[in-house]
mmCIF file with all atom_site columns, C-alpha atoms and ligand atoms in Angstrom:
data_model
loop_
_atom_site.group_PDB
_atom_site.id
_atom_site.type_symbol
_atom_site.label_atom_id
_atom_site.label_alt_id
_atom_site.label_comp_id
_atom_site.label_asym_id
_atom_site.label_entity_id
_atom_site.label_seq_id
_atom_site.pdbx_PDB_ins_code
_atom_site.Cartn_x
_atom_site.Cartn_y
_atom_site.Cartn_z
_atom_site.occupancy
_atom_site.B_iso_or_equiv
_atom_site.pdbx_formal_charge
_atom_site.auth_seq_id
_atom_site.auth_comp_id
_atom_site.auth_asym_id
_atom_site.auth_atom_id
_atom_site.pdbx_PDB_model_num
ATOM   1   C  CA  . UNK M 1 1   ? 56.783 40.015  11.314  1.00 74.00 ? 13  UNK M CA  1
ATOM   2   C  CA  . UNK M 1 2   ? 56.588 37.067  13.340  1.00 83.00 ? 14  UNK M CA  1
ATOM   3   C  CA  . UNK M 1 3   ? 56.113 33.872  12.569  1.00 82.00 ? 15  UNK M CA  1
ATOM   4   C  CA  . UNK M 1 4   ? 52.676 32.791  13.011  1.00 85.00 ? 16  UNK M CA  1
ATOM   5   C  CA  . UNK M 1 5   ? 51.335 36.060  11.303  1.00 90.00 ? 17  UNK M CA  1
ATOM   6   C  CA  . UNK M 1 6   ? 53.916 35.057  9.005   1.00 93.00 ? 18  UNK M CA  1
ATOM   7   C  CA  . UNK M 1 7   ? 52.275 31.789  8.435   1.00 95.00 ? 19  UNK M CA  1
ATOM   8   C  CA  . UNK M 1 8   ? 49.124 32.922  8.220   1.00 95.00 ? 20  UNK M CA  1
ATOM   9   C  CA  . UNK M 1 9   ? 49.482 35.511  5.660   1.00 96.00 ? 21  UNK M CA  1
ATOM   10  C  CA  . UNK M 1 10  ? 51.536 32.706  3.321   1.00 97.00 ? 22  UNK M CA  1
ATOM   11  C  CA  . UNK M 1 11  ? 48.281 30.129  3.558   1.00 97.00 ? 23  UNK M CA  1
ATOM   12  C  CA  . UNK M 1 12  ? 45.727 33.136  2.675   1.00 97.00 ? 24  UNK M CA  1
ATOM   13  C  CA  . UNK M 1 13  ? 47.434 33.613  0.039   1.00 97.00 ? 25  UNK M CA  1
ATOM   14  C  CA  . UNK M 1 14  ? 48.140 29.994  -0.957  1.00 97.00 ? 26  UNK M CA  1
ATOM   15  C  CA  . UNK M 1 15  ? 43.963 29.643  -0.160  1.00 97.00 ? 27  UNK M CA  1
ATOM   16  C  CA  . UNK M 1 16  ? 43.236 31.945  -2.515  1.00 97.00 ? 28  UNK M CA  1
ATOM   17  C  CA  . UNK M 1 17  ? 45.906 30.735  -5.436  1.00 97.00 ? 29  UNK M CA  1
ATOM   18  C  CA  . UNK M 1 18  ? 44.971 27.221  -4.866  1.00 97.00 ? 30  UNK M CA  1
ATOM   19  C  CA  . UNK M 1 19  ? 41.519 26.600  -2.678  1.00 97.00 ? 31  UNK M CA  1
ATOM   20  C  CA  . UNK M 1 20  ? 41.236 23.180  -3.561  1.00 96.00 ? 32  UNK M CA  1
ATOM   21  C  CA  . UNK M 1 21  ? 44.342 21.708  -4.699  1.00 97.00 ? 33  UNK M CA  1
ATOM   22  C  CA  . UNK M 1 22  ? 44.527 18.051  -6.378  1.00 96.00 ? 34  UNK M CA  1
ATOM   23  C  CA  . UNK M 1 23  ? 46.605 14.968  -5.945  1.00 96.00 ? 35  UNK M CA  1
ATOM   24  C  CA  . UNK M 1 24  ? 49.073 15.370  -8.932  1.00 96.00 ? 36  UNK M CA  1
ATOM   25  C  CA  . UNK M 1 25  ? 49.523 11.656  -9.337  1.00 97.00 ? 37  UNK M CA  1
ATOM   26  C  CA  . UNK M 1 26  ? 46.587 9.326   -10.750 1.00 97.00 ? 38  UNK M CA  1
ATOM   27  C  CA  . UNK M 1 27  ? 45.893 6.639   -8.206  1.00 97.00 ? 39  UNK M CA  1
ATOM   28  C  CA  . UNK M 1 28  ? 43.143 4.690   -7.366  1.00 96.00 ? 40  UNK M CA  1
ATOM   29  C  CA  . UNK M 1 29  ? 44.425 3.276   -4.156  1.00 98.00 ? 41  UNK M CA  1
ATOM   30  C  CA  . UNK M 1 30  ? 46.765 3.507   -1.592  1.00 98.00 ? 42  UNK M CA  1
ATOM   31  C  CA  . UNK M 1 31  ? 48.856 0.661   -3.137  1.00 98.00 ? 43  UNK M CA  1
ATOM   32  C  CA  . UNK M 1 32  ? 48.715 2.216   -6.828  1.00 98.00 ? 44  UNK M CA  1
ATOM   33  C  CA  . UNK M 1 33  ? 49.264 5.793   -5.171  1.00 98.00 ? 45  UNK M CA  1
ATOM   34  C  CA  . UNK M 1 34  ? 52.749 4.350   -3.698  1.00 98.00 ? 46  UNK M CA  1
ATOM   35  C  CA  . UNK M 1 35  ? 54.010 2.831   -6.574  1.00 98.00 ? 47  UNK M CA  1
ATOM   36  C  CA  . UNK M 1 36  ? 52.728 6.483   -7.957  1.00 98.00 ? 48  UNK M CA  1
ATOM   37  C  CA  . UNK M 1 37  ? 54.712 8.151   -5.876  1.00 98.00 ? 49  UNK M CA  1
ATOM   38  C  CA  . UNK M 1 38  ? 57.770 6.282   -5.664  1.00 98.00 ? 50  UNK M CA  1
ATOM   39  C  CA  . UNK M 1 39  ? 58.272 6.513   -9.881  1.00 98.00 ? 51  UNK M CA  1
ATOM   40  C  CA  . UNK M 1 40  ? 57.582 10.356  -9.186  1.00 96.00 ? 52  UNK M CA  1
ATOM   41  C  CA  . UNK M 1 41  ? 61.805 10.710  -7.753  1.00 93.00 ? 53  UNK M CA  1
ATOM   42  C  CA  . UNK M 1 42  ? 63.470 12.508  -10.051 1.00 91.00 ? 54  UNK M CA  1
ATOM   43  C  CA  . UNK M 1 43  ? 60.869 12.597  -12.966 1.00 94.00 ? 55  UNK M CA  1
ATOM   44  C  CA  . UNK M 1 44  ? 57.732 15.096  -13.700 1.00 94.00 ? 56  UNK M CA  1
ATOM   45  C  CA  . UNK M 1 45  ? 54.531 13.873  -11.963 1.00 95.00 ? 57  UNK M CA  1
ATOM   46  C  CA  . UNK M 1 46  ? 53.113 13.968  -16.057 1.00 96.00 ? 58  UNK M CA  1
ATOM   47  C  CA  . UNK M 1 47  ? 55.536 11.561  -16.972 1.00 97.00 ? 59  UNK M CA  1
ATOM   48  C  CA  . UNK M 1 48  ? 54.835 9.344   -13.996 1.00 98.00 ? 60  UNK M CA  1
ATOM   49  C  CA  . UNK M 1 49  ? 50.782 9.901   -14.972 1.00 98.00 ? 61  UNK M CA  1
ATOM   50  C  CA  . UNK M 1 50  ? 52.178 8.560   -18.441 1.00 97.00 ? 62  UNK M CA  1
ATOM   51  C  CA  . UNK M 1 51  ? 53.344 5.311   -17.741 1.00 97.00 ? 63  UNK M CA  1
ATOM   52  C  CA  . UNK M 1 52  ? 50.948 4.523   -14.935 1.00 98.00 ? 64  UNK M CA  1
ATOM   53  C  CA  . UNK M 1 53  ? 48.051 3.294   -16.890 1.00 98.00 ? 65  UNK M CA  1
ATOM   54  C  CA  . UNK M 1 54  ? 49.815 1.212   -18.901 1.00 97.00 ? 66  UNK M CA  1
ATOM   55  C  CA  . UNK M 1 55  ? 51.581 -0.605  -15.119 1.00 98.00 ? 67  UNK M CA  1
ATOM   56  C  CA  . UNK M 1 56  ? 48.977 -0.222  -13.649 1.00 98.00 ? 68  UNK M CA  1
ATOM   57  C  CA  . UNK M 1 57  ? 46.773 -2.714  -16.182 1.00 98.00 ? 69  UNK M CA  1
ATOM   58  C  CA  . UNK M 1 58  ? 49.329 -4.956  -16.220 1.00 97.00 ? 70  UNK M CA  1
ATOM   59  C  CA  . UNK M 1 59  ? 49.684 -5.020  -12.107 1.00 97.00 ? 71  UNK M CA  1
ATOM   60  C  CA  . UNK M 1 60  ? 47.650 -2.753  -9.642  1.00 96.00 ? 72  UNK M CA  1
ATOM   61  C  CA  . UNK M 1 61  ? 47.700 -4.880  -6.162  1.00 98.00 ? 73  UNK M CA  1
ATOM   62  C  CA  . UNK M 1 62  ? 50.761 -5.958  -4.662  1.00 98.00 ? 74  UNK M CA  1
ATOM   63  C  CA  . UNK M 1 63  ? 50.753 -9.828  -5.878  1.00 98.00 ? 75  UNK M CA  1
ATOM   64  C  CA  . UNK M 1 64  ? 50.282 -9.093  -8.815  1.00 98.00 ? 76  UNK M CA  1
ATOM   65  C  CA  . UNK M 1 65  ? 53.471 -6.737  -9.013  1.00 98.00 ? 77  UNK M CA  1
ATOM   66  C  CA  . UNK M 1 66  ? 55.631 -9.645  -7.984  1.00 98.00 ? 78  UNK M CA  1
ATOM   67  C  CA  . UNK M 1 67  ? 54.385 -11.729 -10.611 1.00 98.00 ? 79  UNK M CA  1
ATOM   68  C  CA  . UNK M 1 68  ? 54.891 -9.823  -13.346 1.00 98.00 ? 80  UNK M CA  1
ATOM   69  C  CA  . UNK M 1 69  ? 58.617 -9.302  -12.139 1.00 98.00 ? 81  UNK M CA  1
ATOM   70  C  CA  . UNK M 1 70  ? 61.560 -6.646  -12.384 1.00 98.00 ? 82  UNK M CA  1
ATOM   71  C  CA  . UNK M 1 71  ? 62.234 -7.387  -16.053 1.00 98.00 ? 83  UNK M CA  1
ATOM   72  C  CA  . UNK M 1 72  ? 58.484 -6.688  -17.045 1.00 98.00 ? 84  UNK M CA  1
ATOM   73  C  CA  . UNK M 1 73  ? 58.360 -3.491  -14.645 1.00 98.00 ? 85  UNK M CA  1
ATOM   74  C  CA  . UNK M 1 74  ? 61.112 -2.164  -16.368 1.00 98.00 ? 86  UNK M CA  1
ATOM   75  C  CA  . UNK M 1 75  ? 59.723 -2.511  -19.469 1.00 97.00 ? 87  UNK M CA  1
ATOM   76  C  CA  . UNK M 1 76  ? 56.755 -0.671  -18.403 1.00 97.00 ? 88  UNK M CA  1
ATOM   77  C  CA  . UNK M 1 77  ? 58.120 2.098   -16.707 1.00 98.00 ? 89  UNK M CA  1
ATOM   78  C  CA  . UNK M 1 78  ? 61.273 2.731   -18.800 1.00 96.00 ? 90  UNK M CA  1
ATOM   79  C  CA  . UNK M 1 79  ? 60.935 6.031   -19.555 1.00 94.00 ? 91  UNK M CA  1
ATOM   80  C  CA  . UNK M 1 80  ? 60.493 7.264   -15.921 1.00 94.00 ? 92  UNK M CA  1
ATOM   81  C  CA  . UNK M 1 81  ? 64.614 8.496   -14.686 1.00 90.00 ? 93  UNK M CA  1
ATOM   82  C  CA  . UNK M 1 82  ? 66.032 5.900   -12.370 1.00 95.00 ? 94  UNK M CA  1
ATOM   83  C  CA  . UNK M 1 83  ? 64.113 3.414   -13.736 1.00 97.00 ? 95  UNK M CA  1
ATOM   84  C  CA  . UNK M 1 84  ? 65.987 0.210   -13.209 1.00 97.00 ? 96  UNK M CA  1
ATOM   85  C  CA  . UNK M 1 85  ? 66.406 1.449   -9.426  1.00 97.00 ? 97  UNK M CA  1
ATOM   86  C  CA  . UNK M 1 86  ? 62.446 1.811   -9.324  1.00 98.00 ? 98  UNK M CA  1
ATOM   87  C  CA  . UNK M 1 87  ? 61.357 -0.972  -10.760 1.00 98.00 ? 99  UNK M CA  1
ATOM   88  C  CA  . UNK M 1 88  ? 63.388 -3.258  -8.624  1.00 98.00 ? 100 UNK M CA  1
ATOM   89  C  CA  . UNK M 1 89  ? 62.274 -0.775  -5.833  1.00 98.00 ? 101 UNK M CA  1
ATOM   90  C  CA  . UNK M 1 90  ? 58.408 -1.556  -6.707  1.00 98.00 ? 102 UNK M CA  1
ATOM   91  C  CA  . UNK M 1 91  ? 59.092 -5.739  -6.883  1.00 98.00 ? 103 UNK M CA  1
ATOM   92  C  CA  . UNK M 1 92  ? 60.727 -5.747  -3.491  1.00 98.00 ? 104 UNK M CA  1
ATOM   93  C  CA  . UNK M 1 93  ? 57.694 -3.390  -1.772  1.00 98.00 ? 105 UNK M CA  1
ATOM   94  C  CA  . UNK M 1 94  ? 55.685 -5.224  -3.280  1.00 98.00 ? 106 UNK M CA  1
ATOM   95  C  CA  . UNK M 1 95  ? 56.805 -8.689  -2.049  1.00 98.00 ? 107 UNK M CA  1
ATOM   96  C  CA  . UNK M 1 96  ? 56.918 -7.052  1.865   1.00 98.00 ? 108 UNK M CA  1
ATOM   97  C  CA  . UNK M 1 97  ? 53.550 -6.258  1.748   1.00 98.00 ? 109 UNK M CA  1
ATOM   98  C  CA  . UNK M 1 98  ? 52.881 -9.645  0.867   1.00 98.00 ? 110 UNK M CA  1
ATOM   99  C  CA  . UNK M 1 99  ? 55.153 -11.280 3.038   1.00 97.00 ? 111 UNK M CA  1
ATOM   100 C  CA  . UNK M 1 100 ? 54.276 -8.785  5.876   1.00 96.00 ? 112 UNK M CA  1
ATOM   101 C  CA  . UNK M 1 101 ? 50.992 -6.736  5.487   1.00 97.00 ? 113 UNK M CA  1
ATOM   102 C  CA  . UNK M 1 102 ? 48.537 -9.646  4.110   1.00 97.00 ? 114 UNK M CA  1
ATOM   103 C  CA  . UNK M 1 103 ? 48.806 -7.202  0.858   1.00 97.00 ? 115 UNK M CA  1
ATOM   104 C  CA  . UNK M 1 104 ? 47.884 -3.988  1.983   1.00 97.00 ? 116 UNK M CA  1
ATOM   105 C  CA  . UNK M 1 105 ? 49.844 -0.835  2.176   1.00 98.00 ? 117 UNK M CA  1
ATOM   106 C  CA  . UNK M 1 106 ? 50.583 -0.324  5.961   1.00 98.00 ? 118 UNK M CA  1
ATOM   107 C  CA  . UNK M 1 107 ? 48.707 3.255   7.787   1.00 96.00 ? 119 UNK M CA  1
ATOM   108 C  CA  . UNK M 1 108 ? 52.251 3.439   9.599   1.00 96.00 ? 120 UNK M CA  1
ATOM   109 C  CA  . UNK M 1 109 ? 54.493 5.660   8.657   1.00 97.00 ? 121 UNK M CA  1
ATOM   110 C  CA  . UNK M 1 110 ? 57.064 3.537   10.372  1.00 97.00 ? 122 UNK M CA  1
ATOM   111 C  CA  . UNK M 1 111 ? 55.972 0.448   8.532   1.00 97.00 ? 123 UNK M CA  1
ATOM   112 C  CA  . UNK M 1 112 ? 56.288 2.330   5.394   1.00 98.00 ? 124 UNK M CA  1
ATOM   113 C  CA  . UNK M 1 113 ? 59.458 3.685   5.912   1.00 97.00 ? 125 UNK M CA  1
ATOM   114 C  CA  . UNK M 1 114 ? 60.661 -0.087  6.479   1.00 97.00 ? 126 UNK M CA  1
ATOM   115 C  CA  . UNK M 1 115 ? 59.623 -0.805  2.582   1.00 97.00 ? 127 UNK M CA  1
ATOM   116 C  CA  . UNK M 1 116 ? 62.258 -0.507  0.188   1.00 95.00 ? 128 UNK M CA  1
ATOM   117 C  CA  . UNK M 1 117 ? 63.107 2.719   -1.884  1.00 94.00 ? 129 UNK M CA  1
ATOM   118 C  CA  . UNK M 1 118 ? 60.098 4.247   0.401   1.00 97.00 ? 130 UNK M CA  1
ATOM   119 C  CA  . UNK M 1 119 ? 62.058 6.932   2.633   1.00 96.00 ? 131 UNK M CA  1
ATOM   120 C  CA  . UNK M 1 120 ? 60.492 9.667   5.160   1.00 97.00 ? 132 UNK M CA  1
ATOM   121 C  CA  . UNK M 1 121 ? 58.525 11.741  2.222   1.00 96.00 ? 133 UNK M CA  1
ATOM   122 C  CA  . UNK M 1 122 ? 57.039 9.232   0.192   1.00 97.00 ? 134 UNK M CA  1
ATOM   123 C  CA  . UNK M 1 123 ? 55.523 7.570   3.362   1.00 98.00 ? 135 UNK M CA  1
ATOM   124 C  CA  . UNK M 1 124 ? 54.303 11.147  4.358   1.00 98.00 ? 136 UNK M CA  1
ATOM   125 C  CA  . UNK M 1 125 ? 52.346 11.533  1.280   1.00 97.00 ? 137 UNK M CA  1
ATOM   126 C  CA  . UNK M 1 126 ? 50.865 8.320   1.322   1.00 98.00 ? 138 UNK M CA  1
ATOM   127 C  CA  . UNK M 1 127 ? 49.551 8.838   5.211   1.00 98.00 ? 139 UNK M CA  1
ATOM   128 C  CA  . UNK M 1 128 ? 47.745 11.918  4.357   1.00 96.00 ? 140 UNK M CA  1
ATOM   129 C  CA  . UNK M 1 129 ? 46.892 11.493  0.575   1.00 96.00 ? 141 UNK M CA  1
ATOM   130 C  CA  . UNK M 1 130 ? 45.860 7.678   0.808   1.00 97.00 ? 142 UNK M CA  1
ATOM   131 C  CA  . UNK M 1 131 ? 45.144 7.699   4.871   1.00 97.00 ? 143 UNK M CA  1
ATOM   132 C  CA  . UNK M 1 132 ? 44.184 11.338  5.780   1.00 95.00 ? 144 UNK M CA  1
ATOM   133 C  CA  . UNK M 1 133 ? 46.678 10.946  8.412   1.00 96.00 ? 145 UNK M CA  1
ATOM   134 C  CA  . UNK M 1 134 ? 48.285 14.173  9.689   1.00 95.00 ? 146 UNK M CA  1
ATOM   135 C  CA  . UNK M 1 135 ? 51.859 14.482  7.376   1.00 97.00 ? 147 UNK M CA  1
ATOM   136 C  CA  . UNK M 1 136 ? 53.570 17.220  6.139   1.00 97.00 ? 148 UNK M CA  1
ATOM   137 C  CA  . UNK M 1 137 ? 55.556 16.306  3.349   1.00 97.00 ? 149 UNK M CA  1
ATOM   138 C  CA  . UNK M 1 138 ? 58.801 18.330  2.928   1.00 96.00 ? 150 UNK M CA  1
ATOM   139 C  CA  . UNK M 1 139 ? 60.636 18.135  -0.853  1.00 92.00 ? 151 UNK M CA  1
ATOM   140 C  CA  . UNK M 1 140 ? 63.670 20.137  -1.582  1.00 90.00 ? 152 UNK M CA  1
ATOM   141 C  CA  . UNK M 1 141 ? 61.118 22.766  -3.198  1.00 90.00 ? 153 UNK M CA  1
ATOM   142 C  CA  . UNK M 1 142 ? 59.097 22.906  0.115   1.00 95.00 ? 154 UNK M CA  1
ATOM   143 C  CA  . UNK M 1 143 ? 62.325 23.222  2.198   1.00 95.00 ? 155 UNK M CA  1
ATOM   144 C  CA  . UNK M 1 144 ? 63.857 26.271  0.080   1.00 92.00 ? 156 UNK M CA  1
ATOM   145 C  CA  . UNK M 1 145 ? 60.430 28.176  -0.095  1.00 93.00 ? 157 UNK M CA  1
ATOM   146 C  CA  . UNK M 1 146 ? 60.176 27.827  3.907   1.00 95.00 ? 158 UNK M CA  1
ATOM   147 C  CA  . UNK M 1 147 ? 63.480 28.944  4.093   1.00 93.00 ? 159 UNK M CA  1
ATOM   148 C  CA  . UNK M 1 148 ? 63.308 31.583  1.855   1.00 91.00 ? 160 UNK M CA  1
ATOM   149 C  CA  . UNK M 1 149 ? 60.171 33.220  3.454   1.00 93.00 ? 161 UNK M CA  1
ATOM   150 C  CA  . UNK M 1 150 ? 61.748 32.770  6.799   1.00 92.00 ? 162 UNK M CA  1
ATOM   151 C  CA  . UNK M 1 151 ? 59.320 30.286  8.067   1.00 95.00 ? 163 UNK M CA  1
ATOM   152 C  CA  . UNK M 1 152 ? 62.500 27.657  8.963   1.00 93.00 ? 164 UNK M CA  1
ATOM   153 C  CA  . UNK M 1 153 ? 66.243 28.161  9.379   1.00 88.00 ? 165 UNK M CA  1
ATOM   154 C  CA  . UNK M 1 154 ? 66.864 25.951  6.055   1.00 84.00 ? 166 UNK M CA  1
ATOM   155 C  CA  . UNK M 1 155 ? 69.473 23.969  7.870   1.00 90.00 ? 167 UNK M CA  1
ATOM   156 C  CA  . UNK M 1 156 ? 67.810 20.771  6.473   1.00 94.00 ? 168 UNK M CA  1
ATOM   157 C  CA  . UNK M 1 157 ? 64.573 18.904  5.060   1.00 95.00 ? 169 UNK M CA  1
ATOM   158 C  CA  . UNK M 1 158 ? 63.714 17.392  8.750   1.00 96.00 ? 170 UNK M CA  1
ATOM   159 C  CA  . UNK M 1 159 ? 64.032 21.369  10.694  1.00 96.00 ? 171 UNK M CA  1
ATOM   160 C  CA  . UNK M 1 160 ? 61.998 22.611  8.107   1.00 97.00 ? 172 UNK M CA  1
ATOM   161 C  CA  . UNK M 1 161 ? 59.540 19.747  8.594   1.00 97.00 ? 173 UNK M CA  1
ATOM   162 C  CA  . UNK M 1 162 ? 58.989 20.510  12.284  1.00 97.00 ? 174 UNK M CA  1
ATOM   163 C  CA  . UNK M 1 163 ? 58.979 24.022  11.781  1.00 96.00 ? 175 UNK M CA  1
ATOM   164 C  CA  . UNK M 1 164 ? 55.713 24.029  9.590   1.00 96.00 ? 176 UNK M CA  1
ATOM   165 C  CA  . UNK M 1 165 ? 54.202 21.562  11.158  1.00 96.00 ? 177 UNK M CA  1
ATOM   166 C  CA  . UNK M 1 166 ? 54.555 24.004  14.194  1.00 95.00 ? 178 UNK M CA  1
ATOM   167 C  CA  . UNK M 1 167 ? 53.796 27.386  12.123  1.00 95.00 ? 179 UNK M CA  1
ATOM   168 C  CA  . UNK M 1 168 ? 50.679 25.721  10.732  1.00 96.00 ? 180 UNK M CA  1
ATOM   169 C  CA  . UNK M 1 169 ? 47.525 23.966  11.706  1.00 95.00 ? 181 UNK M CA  1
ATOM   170 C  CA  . UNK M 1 170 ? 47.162 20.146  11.756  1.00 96.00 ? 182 UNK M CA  1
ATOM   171 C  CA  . UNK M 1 171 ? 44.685 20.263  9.806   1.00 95.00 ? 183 UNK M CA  1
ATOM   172 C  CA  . UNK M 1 172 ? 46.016 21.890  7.140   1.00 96.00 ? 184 UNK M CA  1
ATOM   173 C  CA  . UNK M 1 173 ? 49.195 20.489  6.735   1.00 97.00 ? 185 UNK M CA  1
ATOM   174 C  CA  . UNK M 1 174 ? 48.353 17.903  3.576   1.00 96.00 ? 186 UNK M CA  1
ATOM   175 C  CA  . UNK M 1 175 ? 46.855 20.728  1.782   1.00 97.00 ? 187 UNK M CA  1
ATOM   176 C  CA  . UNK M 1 176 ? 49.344 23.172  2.580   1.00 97.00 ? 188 UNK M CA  1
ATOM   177 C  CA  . UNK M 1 177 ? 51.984 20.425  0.723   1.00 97.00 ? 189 UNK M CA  1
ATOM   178 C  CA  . UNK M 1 178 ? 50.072 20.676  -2.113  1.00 97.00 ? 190 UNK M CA  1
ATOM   179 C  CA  . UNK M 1 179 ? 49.467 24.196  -2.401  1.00 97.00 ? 191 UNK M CA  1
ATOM   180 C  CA  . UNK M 1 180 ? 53.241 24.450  -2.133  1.00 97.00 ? 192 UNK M CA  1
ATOM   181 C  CA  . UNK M 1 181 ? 54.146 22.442  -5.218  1.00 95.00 ? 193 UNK M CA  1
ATOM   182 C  CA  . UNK M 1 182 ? 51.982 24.397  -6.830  1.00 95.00 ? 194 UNK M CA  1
ATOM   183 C  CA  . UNK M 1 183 ? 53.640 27.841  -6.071  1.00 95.00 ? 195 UNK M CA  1
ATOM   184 C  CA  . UNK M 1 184 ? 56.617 26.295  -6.619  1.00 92.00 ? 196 UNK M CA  1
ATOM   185 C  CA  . UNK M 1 185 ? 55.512 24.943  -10.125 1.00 90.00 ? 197 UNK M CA  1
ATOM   186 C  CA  . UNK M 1 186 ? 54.014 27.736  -11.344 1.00 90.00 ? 198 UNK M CA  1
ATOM   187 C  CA  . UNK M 1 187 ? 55.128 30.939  -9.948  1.00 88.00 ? 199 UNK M CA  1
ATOM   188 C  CA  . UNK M 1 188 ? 59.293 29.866  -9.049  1.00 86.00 ? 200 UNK M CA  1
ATOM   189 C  CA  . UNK M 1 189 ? 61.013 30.089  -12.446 1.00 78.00 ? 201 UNK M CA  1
ATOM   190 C  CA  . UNK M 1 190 ? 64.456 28.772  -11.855 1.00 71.00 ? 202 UNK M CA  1
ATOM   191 C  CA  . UNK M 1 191 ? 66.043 31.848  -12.381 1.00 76.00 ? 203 UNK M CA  1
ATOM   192 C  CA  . UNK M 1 192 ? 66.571 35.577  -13.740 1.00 77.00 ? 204 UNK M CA  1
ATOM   193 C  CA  . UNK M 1 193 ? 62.839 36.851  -12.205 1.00 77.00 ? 205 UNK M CA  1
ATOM   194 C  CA  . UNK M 1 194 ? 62.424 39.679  -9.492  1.00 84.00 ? 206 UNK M CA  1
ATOM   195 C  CA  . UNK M 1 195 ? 61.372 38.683  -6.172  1.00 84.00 ? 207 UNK M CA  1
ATOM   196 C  CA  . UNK M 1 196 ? 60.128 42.025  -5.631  1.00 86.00 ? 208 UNK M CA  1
ATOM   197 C  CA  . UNK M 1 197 ? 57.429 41.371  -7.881  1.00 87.00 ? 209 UNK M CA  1
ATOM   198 C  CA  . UNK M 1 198 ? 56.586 38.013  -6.222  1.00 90.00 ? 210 UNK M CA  1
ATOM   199 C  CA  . UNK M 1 199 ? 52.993 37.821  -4.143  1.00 91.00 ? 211 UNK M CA  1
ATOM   200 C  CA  . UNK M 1 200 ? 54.496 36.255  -1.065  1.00 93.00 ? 212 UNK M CA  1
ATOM   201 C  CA  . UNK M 1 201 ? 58.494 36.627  -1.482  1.00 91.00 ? 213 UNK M CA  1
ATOM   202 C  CA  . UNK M 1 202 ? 57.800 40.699  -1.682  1.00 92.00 ? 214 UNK M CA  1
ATOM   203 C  CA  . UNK M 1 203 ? 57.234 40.734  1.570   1.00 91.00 ? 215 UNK M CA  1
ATOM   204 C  CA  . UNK M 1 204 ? 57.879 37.902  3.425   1.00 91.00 ? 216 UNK M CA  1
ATOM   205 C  CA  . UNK M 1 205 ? 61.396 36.499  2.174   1.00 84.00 ? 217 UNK M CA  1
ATOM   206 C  CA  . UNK M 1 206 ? 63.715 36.018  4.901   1.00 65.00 ? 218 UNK M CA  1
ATOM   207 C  CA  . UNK M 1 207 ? 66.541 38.897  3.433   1.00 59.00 ? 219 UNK M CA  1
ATOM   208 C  CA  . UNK M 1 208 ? 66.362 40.896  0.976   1.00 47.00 ? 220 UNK M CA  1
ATOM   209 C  CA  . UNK M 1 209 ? 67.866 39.134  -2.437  1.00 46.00 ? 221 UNK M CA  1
ATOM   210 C  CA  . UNK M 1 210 ? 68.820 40.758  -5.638  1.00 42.00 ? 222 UNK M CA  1
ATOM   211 C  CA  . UNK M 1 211 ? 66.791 41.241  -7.928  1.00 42.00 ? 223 UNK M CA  1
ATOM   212 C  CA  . UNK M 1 212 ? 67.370 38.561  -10.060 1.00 40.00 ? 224 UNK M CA  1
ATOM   213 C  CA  . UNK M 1 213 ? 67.164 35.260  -8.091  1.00 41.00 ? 225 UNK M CA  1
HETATM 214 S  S1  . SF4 H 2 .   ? 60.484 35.354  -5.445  1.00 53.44 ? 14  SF4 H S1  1
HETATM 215 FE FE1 . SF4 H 2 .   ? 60.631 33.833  -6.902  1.00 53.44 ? 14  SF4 H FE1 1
HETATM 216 S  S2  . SF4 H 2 .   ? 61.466 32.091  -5.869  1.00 53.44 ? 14  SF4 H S2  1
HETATM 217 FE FE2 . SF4 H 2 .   ? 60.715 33.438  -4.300  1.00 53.44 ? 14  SF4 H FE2 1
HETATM 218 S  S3  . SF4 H 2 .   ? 58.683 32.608  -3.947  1.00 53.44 ? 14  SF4 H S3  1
HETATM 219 FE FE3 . SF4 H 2 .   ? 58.523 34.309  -5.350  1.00 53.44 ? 14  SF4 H FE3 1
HETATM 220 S  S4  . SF4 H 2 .   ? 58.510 33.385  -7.342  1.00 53.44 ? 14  SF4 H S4  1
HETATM 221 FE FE4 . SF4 H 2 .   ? 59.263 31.871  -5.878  1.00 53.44 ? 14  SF4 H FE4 1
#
């Protein structure tokens, strides 16, 4: 099968699964959706959605995240993994967009890879979740299901990047992200299930794999 028919029978069936798929993070701005997404590395979007609210009250624009400090952004966010790394992470952003933005969270995605602890996926899902901006953010989830259903080689997260964003249309791309996770989530049990059995990896996966992935 080739690739674009490929493509197009994976987002049918993503359409159908998920037609309207929501932002898993609580946010209520593009400045509380990157600090959202940036406590999301290594730890469950529900436990970042845990320890939000209680940040956010204490701090939800930039300023105010500098003045309540590392030691008090810890404190909030302590049970998120890598936390002393994050909240030292949110301070520093925080200050740059003072220092450099008048406050505001950039629409760059070269001005938000420039912040500190925000690298090339966290800037794509703020473009087109706070901006609408045309991103395709690629996790290691995204990047093994592409490569599994032979819609990218797999040799790494930036191939597999271009390669949807070719096999799919613009305008689909920040949905298609989400709809992704979502398979992912709740249909890709980490092990010991047959693909055979799978809606999209019965047919489309890129070799044929034993039956117990
Ligand atoms: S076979 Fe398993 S891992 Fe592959 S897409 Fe289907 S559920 Fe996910």
């Amino acid at each position: 099968m080739r690739r674009a028919e490929k493509a197009a029978r994976v987002a049918a069936i993503l359409d159908e699964l998920y037609p309207e798929p929501p932002i898993p993070l609580d946010h209520g701005d593009p400045f509380t959706l990157l600090c959202a997404v940036m406590l999301s590395a290594q730890t469950t979007d529900a436990q970042v959605n845990k320890v939000t609210p209680g940040l956010f009250a204490l701090a939800r624009t930039p300023a105010a995240m500098v003045a309540l400090g590392e030691r008090r952004v810890l404190a909030a966010i302590k049970s998120c993994g890598l936390a002393p790394t994050k909240a030292k992470n949110l301070v520093r952003m925080a200050a740059l967009l003072v220092e450099r933005h008048g406050g505001r969270v950039p629409d760059s995605l070269a001005e938000l890879e420039a912040l500190p602890g925000v690298g090339h996926k966290t800037a794509s899902v703020v473009m087109c979740q706070a901006f609408g901006r045309a991103a395709f953010p690629v996790d290691t989830h995204i990047h093994r299901l592409a490569a599994r259903w032979g819609l990218s080689s797999g040799k790494d997260v930036a191939t597999t990047e271009r390669d949807l964003k070719r096999a799919f249309a613009e305008a689909t791309w920040a949905k298609l992200h989400l709809q992704l996770i979502y398979f992912g989530r709740e249909h890709c049990p980490a092990r010991g299930h047959d693909p055979r059995a799978c809606r999209i990896c019965s047919w489309a996966a890129a070799r044929r794999r034993a039956p117990a992935e």
